[in-house]
PDB file of C-alpha atoms in Angstrom:
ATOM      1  CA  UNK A  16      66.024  -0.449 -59.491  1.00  0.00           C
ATOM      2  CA  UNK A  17      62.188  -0.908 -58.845  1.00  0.00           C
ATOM      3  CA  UNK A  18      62.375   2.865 -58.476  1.00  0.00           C
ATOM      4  CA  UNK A  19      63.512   4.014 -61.739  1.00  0.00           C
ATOM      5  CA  UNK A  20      61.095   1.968 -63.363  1.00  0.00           C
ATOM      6  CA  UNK A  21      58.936   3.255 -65.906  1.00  0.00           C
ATOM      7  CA  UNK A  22      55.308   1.564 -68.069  1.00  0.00           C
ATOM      8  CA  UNK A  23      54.837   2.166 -71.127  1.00  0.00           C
ATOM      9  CA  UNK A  24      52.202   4.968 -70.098  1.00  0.00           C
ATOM     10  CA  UNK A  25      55.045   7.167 -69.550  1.00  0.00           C
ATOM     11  CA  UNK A  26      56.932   6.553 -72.543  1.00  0.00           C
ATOM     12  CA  UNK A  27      53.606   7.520 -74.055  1.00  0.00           C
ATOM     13  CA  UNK A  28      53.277  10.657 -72.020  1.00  0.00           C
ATOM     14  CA  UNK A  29      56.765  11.742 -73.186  1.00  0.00           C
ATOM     15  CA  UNK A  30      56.057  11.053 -76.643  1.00  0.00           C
ATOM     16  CA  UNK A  31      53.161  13.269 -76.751  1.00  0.00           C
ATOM     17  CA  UNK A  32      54.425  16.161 -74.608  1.00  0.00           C
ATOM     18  CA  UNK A  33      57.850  16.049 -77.333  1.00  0.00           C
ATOM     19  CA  UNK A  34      55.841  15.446 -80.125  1.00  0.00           C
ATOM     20  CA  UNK A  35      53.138  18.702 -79.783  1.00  0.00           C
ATOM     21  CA  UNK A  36      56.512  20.686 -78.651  1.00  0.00           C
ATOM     22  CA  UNK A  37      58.432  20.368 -82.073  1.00  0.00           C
ATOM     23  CA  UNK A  38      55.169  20.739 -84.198  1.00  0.00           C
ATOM     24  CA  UNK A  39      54.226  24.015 -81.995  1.00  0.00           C
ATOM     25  CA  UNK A  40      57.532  25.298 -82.806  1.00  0.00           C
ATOM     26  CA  UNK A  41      57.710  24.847 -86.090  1.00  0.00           C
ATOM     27  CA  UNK A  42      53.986  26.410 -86.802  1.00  0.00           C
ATOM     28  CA  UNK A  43      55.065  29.249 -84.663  1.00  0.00           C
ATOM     29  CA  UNK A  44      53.695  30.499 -81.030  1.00  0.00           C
ATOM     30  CA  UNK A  45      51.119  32.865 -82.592  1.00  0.00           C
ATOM     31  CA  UNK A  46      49.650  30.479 -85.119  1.00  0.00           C
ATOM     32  CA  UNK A  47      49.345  27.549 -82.898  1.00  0.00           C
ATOM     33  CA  UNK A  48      48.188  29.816 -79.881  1.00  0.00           C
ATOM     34  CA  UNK A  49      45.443  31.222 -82.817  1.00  0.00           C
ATOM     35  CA  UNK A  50      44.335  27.715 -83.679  1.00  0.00           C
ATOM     36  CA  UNK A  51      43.711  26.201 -80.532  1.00  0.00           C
ATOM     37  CA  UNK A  52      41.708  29.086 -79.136  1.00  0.00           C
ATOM     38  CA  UNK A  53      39.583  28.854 -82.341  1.00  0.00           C
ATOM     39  CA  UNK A  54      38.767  25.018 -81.378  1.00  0.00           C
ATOM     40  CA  UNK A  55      38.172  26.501 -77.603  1.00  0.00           C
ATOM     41  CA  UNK A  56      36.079  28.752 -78.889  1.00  0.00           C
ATOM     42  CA  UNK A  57      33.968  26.118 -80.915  1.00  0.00           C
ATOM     43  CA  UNK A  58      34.014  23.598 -78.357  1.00  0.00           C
ATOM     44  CA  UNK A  59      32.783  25.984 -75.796  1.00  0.00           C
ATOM     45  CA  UNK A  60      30.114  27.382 -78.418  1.00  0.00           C
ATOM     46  CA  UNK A  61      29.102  23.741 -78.664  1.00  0.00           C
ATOM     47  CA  UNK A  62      28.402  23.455 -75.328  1.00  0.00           C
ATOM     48  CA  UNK A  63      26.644  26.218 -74.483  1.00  0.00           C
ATOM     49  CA  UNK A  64      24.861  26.381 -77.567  1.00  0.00           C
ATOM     50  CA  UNK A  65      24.850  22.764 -78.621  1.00  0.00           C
ATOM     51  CA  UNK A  66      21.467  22.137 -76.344  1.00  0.00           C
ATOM     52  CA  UNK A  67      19.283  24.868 -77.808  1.00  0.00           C
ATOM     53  CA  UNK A  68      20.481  23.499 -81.737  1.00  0.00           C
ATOM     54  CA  UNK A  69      19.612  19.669 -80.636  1.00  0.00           C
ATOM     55  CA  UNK A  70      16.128  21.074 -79.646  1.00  0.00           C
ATOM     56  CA  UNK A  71      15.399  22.705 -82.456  1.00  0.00           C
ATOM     57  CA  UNK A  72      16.317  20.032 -84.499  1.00  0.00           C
ATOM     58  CA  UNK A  73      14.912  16.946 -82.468  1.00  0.00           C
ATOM     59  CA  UNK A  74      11.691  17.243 -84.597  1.00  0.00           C
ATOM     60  CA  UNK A  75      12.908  17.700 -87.495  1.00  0.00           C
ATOM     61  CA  UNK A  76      15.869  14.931 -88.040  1.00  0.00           C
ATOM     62  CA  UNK A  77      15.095  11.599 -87.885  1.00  0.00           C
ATOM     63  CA  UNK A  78      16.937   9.403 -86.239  1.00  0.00           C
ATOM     64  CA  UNK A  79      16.666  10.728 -83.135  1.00  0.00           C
ATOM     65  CA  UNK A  80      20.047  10.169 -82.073  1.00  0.00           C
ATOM     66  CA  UNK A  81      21.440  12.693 -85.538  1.00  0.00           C
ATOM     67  CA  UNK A  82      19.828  15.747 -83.641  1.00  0.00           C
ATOM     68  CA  UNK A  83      22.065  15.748 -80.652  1.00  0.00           C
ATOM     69  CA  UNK A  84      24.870  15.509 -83.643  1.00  0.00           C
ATOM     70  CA  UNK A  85      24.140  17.362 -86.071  1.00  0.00           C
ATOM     71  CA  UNK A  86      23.159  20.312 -83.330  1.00  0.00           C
ATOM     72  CA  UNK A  87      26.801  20.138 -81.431  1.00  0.00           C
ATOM     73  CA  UNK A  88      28.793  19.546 -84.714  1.00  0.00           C
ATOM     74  CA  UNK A  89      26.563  22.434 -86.615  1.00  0.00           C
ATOM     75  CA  UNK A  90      27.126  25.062 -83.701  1.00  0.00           C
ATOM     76  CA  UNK A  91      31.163  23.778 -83.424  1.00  0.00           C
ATOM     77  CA  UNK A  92      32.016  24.498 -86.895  1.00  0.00           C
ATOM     78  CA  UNK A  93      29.850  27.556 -87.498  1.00  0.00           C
ATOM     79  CA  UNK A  94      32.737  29.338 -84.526  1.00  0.00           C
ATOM     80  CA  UNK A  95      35.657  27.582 -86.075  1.00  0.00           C
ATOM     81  CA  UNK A  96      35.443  27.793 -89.753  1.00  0.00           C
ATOM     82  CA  UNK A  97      35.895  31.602 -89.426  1.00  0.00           C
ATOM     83  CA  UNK A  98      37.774  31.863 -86.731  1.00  0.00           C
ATOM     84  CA  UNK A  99      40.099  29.286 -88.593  1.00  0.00           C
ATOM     85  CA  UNK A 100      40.655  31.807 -91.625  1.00  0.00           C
ATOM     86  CA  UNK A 101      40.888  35.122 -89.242  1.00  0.00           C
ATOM     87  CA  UNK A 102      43.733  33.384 -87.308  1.00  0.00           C
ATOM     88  CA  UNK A 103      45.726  31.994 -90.416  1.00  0.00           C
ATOM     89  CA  UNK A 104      46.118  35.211 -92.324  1.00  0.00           C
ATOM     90  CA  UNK A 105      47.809  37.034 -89.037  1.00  0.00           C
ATOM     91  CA  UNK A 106      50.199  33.429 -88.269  1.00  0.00           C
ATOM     92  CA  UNK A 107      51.319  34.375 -92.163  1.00  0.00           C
ATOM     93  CA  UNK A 108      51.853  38.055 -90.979  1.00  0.00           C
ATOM     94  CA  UNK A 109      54.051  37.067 -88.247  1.00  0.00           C
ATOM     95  CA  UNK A 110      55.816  34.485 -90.115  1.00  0.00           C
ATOM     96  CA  UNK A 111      57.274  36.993 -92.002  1.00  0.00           C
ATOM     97  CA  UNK A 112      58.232  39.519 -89.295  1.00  0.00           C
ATOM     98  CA  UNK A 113      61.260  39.825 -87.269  1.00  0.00           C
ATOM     99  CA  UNK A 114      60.257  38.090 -84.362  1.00  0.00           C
ATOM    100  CA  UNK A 115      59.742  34.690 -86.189  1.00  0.00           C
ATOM    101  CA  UNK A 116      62.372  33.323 -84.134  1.00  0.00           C
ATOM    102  CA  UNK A 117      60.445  33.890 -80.486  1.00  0.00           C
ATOM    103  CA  UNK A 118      57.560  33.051 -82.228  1.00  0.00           C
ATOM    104  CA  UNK A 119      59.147  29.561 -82.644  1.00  0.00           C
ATOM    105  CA  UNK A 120      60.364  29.404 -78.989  1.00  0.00           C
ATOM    106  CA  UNK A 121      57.185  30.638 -77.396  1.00  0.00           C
ATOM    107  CA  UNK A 122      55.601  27.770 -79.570  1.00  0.00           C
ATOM    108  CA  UNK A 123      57.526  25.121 -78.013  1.00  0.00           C
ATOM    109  CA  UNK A 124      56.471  26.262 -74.649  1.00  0.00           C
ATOM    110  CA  UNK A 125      52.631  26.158 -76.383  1.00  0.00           C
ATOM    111  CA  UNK A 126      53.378  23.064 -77.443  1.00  0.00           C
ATOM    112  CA  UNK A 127      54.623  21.225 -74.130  1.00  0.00           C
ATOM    113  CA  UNK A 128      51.200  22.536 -72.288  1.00  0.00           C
ATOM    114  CA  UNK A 129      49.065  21.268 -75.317  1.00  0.00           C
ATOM    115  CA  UNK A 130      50.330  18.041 -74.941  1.00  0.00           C
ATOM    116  CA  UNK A 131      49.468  17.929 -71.474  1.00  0.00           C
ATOM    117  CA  UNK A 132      46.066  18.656 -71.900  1.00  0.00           C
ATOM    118  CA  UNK A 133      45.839  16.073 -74.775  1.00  0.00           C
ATOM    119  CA  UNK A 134      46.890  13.704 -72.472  1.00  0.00           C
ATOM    120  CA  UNK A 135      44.289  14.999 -69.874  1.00  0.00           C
ATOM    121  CA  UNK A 136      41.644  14.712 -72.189  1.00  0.00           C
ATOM    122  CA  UNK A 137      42.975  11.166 -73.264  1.00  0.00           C
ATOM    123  CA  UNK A 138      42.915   9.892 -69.713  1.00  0.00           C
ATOM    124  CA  UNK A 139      39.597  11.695 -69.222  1.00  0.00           C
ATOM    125  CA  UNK A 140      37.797   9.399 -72.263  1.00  0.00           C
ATOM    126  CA  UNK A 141      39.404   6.465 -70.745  1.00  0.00           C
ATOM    127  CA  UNK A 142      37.911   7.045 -67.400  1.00  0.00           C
ATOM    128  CA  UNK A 143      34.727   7.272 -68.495  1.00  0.00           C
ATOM    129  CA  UNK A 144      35.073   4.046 -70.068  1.00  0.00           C
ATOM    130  CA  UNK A 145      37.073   1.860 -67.461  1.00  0.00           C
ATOM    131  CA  UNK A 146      36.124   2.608 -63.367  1.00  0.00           C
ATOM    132  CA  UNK A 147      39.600   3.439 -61.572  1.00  0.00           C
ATOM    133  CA  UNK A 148      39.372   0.108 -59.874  1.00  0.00           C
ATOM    134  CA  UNK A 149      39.646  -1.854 -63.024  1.00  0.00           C
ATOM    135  CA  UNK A 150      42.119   0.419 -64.741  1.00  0.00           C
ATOM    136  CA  UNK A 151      45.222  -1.992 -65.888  1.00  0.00           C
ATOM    137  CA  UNK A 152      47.930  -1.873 -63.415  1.00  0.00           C
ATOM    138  CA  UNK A 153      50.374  -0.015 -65.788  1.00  0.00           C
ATOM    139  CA  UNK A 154      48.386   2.852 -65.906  1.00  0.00           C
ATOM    140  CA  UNK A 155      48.083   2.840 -61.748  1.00  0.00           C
ATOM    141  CA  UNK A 156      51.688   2.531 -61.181  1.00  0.00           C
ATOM    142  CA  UNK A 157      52.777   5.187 -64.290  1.00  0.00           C
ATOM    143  CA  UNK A 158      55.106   7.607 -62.752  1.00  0.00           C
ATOM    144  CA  UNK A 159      53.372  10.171 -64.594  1.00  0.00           C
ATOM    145  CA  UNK A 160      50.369   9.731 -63.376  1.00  0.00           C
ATOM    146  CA  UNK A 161      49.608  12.477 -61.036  1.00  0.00           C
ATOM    147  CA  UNK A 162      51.049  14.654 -63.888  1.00  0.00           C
ATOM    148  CA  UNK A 163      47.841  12.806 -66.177  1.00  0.00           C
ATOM    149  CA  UNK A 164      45.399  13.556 -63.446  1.00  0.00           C
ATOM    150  CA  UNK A 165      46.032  17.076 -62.893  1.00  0.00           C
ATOM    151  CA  UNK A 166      45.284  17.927 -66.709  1.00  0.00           C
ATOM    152  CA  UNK A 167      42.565  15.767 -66.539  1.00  0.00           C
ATOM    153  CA  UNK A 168      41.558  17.888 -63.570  1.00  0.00           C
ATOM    154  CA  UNK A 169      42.161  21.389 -65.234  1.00  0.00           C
ATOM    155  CA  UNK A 170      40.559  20.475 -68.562  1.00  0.00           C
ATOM    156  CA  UNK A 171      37.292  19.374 -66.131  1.00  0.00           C
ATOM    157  CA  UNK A 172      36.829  22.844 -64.180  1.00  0.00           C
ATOM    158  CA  UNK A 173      36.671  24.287 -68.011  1.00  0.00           C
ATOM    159  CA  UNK A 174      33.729  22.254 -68.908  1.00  0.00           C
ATOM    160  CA  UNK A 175      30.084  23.803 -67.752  1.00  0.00           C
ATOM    161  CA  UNK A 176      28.427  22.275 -65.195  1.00  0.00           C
ATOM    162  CA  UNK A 177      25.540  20.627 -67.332  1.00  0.00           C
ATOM    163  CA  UNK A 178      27.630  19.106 -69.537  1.00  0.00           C
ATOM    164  CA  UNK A 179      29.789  18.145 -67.053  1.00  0.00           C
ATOM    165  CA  UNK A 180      27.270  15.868 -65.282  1.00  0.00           C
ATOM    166  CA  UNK A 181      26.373  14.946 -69.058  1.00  0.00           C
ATOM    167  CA  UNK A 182      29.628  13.844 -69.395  1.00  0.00           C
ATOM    168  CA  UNK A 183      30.031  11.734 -66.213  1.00  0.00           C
ATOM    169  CA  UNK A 184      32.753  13.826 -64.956  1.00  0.00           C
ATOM    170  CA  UNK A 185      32.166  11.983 -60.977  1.00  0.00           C
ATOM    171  CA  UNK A 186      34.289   9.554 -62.231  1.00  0.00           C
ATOM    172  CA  UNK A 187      37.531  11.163 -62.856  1.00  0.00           C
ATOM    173  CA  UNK A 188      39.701   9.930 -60.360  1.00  0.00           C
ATOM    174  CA  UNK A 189      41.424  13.284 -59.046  1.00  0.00           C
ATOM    175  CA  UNK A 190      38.877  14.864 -56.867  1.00  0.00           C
ATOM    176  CA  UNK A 191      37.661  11.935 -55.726  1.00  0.00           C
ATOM    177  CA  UNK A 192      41.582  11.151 -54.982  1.00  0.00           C
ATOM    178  CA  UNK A 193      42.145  14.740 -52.881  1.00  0.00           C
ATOM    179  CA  UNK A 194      39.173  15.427 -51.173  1.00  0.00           C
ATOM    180  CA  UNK A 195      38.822  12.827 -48.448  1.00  0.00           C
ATOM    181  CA  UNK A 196      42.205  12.935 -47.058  1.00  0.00           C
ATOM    182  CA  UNK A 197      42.536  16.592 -45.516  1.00  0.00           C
ATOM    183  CA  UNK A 198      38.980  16.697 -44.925  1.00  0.00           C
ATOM    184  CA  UNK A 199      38.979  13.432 -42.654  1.00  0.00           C
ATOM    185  CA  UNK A 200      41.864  14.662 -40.761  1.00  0.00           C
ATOM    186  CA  UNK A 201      40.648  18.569 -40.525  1.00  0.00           C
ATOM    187  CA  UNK A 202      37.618  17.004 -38.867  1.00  0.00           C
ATOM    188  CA  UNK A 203      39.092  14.813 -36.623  1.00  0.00           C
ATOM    189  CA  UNK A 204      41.226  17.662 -35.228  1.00  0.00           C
ATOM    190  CA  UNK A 205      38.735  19.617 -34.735  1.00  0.00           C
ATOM    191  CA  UNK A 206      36.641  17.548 -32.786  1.00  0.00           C
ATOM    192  CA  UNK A 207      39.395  16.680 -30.352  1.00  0.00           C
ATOM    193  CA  UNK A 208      40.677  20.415 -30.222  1.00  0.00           C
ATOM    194  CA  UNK A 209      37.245  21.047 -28.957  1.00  0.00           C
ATOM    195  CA  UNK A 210      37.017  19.172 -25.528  1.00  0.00           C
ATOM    196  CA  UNK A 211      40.608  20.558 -24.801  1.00  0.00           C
ATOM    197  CA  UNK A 212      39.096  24.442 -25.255  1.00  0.00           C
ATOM    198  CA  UNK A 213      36.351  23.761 -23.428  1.00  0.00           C
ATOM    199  CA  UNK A 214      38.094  21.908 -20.576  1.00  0.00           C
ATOM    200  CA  UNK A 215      40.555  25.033 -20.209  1.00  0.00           C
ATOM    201  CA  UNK A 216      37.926  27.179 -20.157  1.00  0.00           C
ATOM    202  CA  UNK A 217      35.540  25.672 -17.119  1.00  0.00           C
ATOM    203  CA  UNK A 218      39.341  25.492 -15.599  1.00  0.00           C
ATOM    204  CA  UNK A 219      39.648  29.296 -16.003  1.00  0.00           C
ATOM    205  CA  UNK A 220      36.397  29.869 -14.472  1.00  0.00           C
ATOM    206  CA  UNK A 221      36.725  27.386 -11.806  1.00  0.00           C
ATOM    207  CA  UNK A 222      39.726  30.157 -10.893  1.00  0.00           C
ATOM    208  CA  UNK A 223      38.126  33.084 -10.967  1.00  0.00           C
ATOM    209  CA  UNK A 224      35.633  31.816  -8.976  1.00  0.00           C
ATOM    210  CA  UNK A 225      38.295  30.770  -5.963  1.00  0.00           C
ATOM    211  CA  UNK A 226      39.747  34.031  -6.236  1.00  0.00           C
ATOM    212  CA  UNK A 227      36.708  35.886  -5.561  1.00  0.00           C
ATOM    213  CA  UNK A 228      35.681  33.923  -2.900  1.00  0.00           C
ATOM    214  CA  UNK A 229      39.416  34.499  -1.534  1.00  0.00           C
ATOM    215  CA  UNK A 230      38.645  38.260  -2.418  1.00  0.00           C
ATOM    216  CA  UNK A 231      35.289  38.192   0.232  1.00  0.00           C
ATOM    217  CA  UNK A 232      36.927  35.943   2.769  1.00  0.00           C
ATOM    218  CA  UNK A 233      40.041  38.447   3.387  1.00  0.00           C
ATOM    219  CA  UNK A 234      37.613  41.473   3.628  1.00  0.00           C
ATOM    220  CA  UNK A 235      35.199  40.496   5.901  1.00  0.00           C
ATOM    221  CA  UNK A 236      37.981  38.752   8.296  1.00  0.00           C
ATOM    222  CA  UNK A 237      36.557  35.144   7.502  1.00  0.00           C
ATOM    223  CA  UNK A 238      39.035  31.948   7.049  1.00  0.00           C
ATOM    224  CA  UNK A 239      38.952  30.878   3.858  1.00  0.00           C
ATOM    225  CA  UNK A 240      38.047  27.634   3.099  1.00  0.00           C
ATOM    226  CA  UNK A 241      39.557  25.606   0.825  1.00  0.00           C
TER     227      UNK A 241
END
């Protein structure tokens, strides 16, 4: 029975994923698919450009701490406020086409993915707030939590390096989690399939080396030694 237990984590998890599935498919595939890339495209515009706005306006807005603000949140909705409009008039368009139907379907499908990567992002925050070792042990034992770690994962190889570091990213548990193991055991292979190659090969020498001196002793009429 210990096995089929679940935390609450993973009633959470489920919650989410079911939750962004039903609203994606009632929105529709296109619109949803329209509105998220919109908030890519500002987030990503925020951090490429969000550095060069917070230096312009570091001397200019006082207190220092508004610049860094008012530059990423400036550059973030500048790329989604029209974006936002372009993408609602053609979700309207297909709305009223024949194909509202798939559009509907496809959105569920949108929708179960979205979730995952809100929970990614969730776990992410939460990360950089509490070290793995002193993460609770229902979120250490969720069932789900590979599942939480791989978004997390996916969602990190998205973010620029800069911000990344900005962003503590070293503490997300997942590469940290994957790397050591087949790299520990690669290397330990390797250094004992060494000796073994090179032991065969001063063997194989040691061979040709008795079969040329058999090779002399027979033509000249000598015994051979052994």
């Amino acid at each position: 029975m210990s096995d089929l237990s679940f935390s609450f984590i993973d009633v959470v998890v489920v919650l989410i994923v079911l939750a962004s599935a039903i609203y994606a498919a009632y929105r529709g595939f296109v619109s949803e698919t329209l509105s998220i890339l919109a908030w890519v495209a500002g987030a990503f515009a925020a951090l490429y450009f969000g550095p060069a706005a917070t230096a312009l306006l570091a001397d200019r807005i006082s207190p220092h701490w508004l610049a860094p603000v008012a530059g990423y949140l400036g550059v973030f909705l500048a790329a989604v406020i029209p974006l936002s409009f372009v993408s609602h008039r053609i979700a309207q368009s297909v709305k009223a086409s024949p194909v509202s139907t798939l559009d509907g379907t496809l959105g569920a499908v949108f929708g179960v993915v979205r979730g995952l990567a809100i929970i990614g992002f969730i776990y992410f925050v939460f990360t950089a707030f509490v070290p793995i070792r002193d993460q609770p042990a229902y979120v250490a034992q969720a069932r789900t939590l590979p599942l939480i770690q791989g978004s997390s994962a996916i969602l990190l190889s998205l973010v620029p390096q800069g911000s990344r570091d900005l962003l503590g990213a070293s503490r997300i548990p997942v590469d940290t989690a994957t790397a050591g193991r087949p790299r520990s055991i690669s290397a330990e292979g390797g250094h004992k399939a060494a000796p073994a190659h090179r032991a065969k090969k001063g063997y194989g020498t040691a061979e040709r080396r008795a079969l040329d001196n058999l090779i002399e002793a027979t033509g000249s009429g000598e015994d051979v030694k052994p």
